[in-house]
Amino acid sequence: MSRRTASPSDAGAEAEQAALSLEGVSHAFDGVPVVVDVDLTITPGELMCLVGPSGCGKTTILRIAAGLEELQQGRVVIHGRVVADGAVQVPPEEREVGLVFQDFALFPHLRVEENAGFGLVGLGAAARRARAREVLAQVGMAGFAASYPHVLSGGQQQRVALARALAPRPRLMLLDEPFSGLDTRLREQIRDQTLHVLKSGGATTLLVTHDSEEAMFMGDRIAVMREGRVIQVGTPVDIYCRPACAFVAGFFSEVNRLEGIVADQRVRTPFGALAAPDLRSGDPAQILIRPEALGVAPAEGGEAQAAAAGDGKGHAKGRVITARLLGRSSLVHMGVAGADGKELHLHARVPGRFLPAEGSLIDVALDESMAFVFPADDD
Ligand code: ATP
């Protein structure tokens, strides 16, 4: 494959404005497709998270964008320059991208400052040192400039790796599971810091993660992948509040799953009938309800009223099975009579400490904006 560089005029108008554009990218290993017809556009300054289950093709996309994997089909455009298509394959070092991988390796024989300044080719020693110190300060590691990597903790090494990637001021950062080697508390701290460093520096970033919460924490927008395809792209609010399919709804939180049969574009639930505008009468449907969509309050009116099915207008009666404090929220397990009379086991997530007694009667209210109806076979 030739190594010529295409002119910006080769790229389409959208790709020219984008920081990174993947167009119709497909990839197979040993004849097995792992990336299928992916289109993805990241605008300058945007932080895009690519999220999906293990093995869905995220890393392969990142490697294709970086030039570490040779493109098989489609086109990759970085800041208006075609860096890979049928005729062009610009090598990674000429793509002006900063890379941080899961198994980031610092050079053990170089001090932290030398590691951070490693990619600063073409600068004099003093300028290189100044820039290395600057990025180390950004990630809170200036005090370790003279140390060797082996004395640093995992989180500190991670921050040096980030500084090293940022130092040449790449126009595009590609991060693959950069926080995965860190324990929970440290991961939260480092990703918070990384978010601020990336956003304050105006970097355009594609970050790969399998962690849906991390994607929502970090991403201006999120691209959800499944089995090689990008199945939804949107802001965290779009993805969480308007999931395109049952898989996306279930990937971003635990969900309560109910079943029903559609009649007149509605499907019955213990909380009344929910709209199912895209389904035909007689179709089996699944109803996915986020645990925070269920508000729980002690039932008024005692046993007799609690035995009734609820008002069918967003409310149902239930009985507490058990309740657990999870820290910031409480999880209430409850039994609620289903539309067919059988008891459903549902979970409600309630802010703060809310621990009703086991067996107590409760009123359960549904926030319909967090309940989603899909065909039963949509998964
Ligand atoms: P993870 O979150 O587990 O890293 P991923 O979504 O990043 O997964 P990829 O690493 O892109 O997924 O892998 C996609 C599929 O391609 C997997 O089935 C993987 O085993 C396979 N694969 C990746 N690299 C190669 C390779 N060099 N040769 C053969 N198969 C590969």
Coordinates of N, CA and C in Angstrom, one line a residue, residues 78-166:
I78 N -8.5 12.6 9.3 CA -8.1 13.4 10.5 C -7.9 14.8 10.2
H79 N -8.7 15.7 10.8 CA -8.6 17.1 10.5 C -8.5 17.4 9.0
G80 N -9.4 16.8 8.2 CA -9.5 17.1 6.8 C -8.5 16.4 5.9
R81 N -7.6 15.6 6.5 CA -6.6 14.9 5.8 C -7.0 13.4 5.7
V82 N -7.0 12.9 4.6 CA -7.3 11.4 4.5 C -6.1 10.7 4.9
V83 N -6.2 10.0 6.0 CA -5.0 9.2 6.5 C -5.1 7.8 6.1
A84 N -6.2 7.3 5.7 CA -6.3 5.9 5.3 C -7.5 5.8 4.4
D85 N -7.3 5.2 3.2 CA -8.4 4.7 2.4 C -7.8 3.7 1.5
G86 N -8.5 3.3 0.4 CA -7.9 2.2 -0.5 C -6.5 2.5 -1.0
A87 N -6.1 3.8 -1.1 CA -4.8 4.1 -1.7 C -3.8 4.6 -0.7
V88 N -4.3 5.1 0.4 CA -3.4 5.8 1.4 C -3.4 5.1 2.7
Q89 N -2.2 5.1 3.3 CA -2.0 4.5 4.6 C -0.9 5.3 5.3
V90 N -1.3 6.4 5.9 CA -0.4 7.3 6.6 C 0.1 6.6 7.9
P91 N 1.4 6.5 8.1 CA 1.9 5.8 9.3 C 1.5 6.5 10.6
P92 N 1.4 5.7 11.7 CA 0.9 6.3 13.0 C 1.7 7.6 13.4
E93 N 3.0 7.6 13.2 CA 3.8 8.7 13.7 C 3.5 10.0 12.9
E94 N 2.9 9.9 11.7 CA 2.6 11.1 10.9 C 1.1 11.5 11.1
R95 N 0.4 10.9 12.0 CA -1.0 11.2 12.1 C -1.3 12.3 13.2
E96 N -0.3 12.7 13.9 CA -0.4 13.7 15.0 C -1.5 13.3 16.0
V97 N -1.4 12.1 16.4 CA -2.3 11.6 17.5 C -1.5 11.3 18.7
G98 N -2.1 11.5 19.9 CA -1.6 11.1 21.1 C -2.2 9.8 21.6
L99 N -1.5 8.8 22.0 CA -2.0 7.5 22.3 C -1.8 7.1 23.7
V100 N -2.8 6.7 24.4 CA -2.6 6.1 25.8 C -3.4 4.8 25.8
F101 N -2.7 3.7 26.0 CA -3.3 2.4 26.0 C -3.3 1.8 27.4
Q102 N -4.2 0.8 27.5 CA -4.4 0.1 28.8 C -3.1 -0.3 29.4
D103 N -2.2 -0.9 28.6 CA -0.9 -1.4 29.1 C 0.2 -0.3 28.8
F104 N -0.2 0.9 29.1 CA 0.8 2.0 28.8 C 2.1 1.6 29.5
A105 N 3.2 1.8 28.8 CA 4.5 1.4 29.4 C 5.4 2.7 29.4
L106 N 5.8 3.0 30.6 CA 6.8 4.1 30.7 C 8.2 3.5 30.5
F107 N 9.1 4.3 30.1 CA 10.5 3.7 29.9 C 11.1 3.7 31.3
P108 N 11.5 2.5 31.7 CA 11.9 2.3 33.1 C 13.3 3.0 33.4
H109 N 14.1 3.2 32.3 CA 15.4 3.7 32.5 C 15.4 5.3 32.4
L110 N 14.2 5.8 32.1 CA 14.2 7.3 32.0 C 13.4 7.9 33.2
R111 N 13.9 9.1 33.6 CA 13.1 9.7 34.7 C 11.8 10.2 34.2
V112 N 10.9 10.5 35.1 CA 9.5 10.9 34.8 C 9.5 12.1 33.8
E113 N 10.4 13.1 34.0 CA 10.4 14.2 33.1 C 10.9 13.8 31.7
E114 N 11.8 12.9 31.6 CA 12.3 12.4 30.3 C 11.2 11.6 29.6
N115 N 10.5 10.8 30.4 CA 9.3 10.1 29.9 C 8.3 11.0 29.3
A116 N 8.0 12.1 30.0 CA 7.0 13.0 29.6 C 7.4 13.8 28.3
G117 N 8.7 14.0 28.2 CA 9.2 14.8 27.1 C 9.6 13.9 25.9
F118 N 9.4 12.6 26.0 CA 9.9 11.7 25.0 C 9.5 12.0 23.6
G119 N 8.2 12.4 23.4 CA 7.7 12.6 22.0 C 8.0 14.0 21.5
L120 N 8.8 14.8 22.2 CA 9.0 16.1 21.8 C 10.2 16.2 20.9
V121 N 10.1 15.6 19.7 CA 11.2 15.7 18.8 C 11.3 17.1 18.1
G122 N 12.5 17.5 17.8 CA 12.7 18.8 17.1 C 12.7 20.0 18.1
L123 N 12.6 19.7 19.4 CA 12.8 20.8 20.3 C 14.2 20.8 21.0
G124 N 14.7 21.9 21.3 CA 16.0 21.9 22.1 C 15.7 21.4 23.5
A125 N 16.9 21.1 24.1 CA 16.8 20.4 25.5 C 16.0 21.3 26.4
A126 N 16.2 22.6 26.5 CA 15.5 23.5 27.4 C 14.0 23.5 27.2
A127 N 13.7 23.7 25.9 CA 12.2 23.8 25.5 C 11.5 22.5 25.8
R128 N 12.2 21.4 25.6 CA 11.7 20.1 25.8 C 11.4 19.9 27.3
R129 N 12.3 20.3 28.1 CA 12.2 20.2 29.6 C 11.1 21.0 30.1
A130 N 11.0 22.3 29.5 CA 9.9 23.2 30.0 C 8.6 22.6 29.7
R131 N 8.4 22.1 28.5 CA 7.1 21.5 28.1 C 6.8 20.3 28.9
A132 N 7.8 19.4 29.2 CA 7.6 18.2 30.0 C 7.1 18.6 31.4
R133 N 7.7 19.7 31.9 CA 7.3 20.1 33.3 C 5.9 20.7 33.2
E134 N 5.6 21.4 32.2 CA 4.3 22.0 32.0 C 3.2 20.9 32.1
V135 N 3.4 19.8 31.2 CA 2.3 18.8 31.2 C 2.3 18.0 32.5
L136 N 3.5 17.8 33.1 CA 3.5 17.1 34.4 C 2.7 17.9 35.4
A137 N 2.9 19.2 35.4 CA 2.1 20.1 36.3 C 0.6 19.9 36.1
Q138 N 0.2 19.8 34.8 CA -1.2 19.7 34.5 C -1.8 18.5 35.1
V139 N -1.0 17.4 35.1 CA -1.6 16.1 35.7 C -1.2 15.9 37.1
G140 N -0.7 17.0 37.7 CA -0.3 16.9 39.2 C 0.9 16.1 39.5
M141 N 1.8 16.0 38.6 CA 3.0 15.1 38.8 C 4.3 15.9 38.7
A142 N 4.3 17.2 38.8 CA 5.5 18.0 38.7 C 6.5 17.6 39.8
G143 N 6.0 17.3 41.0 CA 6.9 16.9 42.1 C 7.7 15.6 41.9
F144 N 7.3 14.9 40.9 CA 8.0 13.6 40.6 C 8.9 13.6 39.4
A145 N 9.2 14.8 38.9 CA 9.9 14.9 37.6 C 11.2 14.2 37.6
A146 N 11.9 14.1 38.8 CA 13.2 13.5 38.8 C 13.2 12.0 39.2
S147 N 12.0 11.5 39.5 CA 11.9 10.1 39.9 C 11.9 9.1 38.7
Y148 N 12.2 7.9 39.0 CA 12.1 6.8 38.0 C 10.7 6.2 38.2
P149 N 10.2 5.6 37.0 CA 8.8 5.1 37.1 C 8.6 4.0 38.2
H150 N 9.6 3.2 38.5 CA 9.3 2.1 39.5 C 9.0 2.6 40.9
V151 N 9.2 3.9 41.2 CA 8.8 4.3 42.5 C 7.4 4.9 42.5
L152 N 6.8 4.9 41.4 CA 5.4 5.5 41.3 C 4.4 4.5 41.4
S153 N 3.2 4.9 42.0 CA 2.0 4.0 42.0 C 1.4 3.9 40.6
G154 N 0.5 2.9 40.5 CA -0.2 2.8 39.2 C -0.8 4.0 38.7
G155 N -1.5 4.7 39.6 CA -2.2 6.0 39.2 C -1.2 7.0 38.8
Q156 N -0.1 7.1 39.5 CA 0.9 8.1 39.2 C 1.5 7.8 37.8
Q157 N 1.8 6.6 37.5 CA 2.3 6.2 36.2 C 1.3 6.5 35.1
Q158 N 0.1 6.3 35.4 CA -1.0 6.5 34.5 C -1.0 8.0 34.1
R159 N -0.8 8.9 35.1 CA -0.8 10.3 34.8 C 0.4 10.7 34.0
V160 N 1.5 10.1 34.3 CA 2.7 10.4 33.4 C 2.5 10.0 32.0
A161 N 1.9 8.8 31.8 CA 1.6 8.3 30.5 C 0.7 9.3 29.7
L162 N -0.3 9.9 30.5 CA -1.2 10.9 29.9 C -0.4 12.1 29.5
A163 N 0.5 12.5 30.4 CA 1.3 13.7 30.2 C 2.2 13.5 28.9
R164 N 2.7 12.3 28.8 CA 3.6 12.0 27.7 C 2.8 12.1 26.4
A165 N 1.5 11.7 26.4 CA 0.7 11.7 25.2 C 0.3 13.2 24.9
L166 N 0.1 14.0 25.9 CA -0.4 15.4 25.7 C 0.8 16.3 25.3

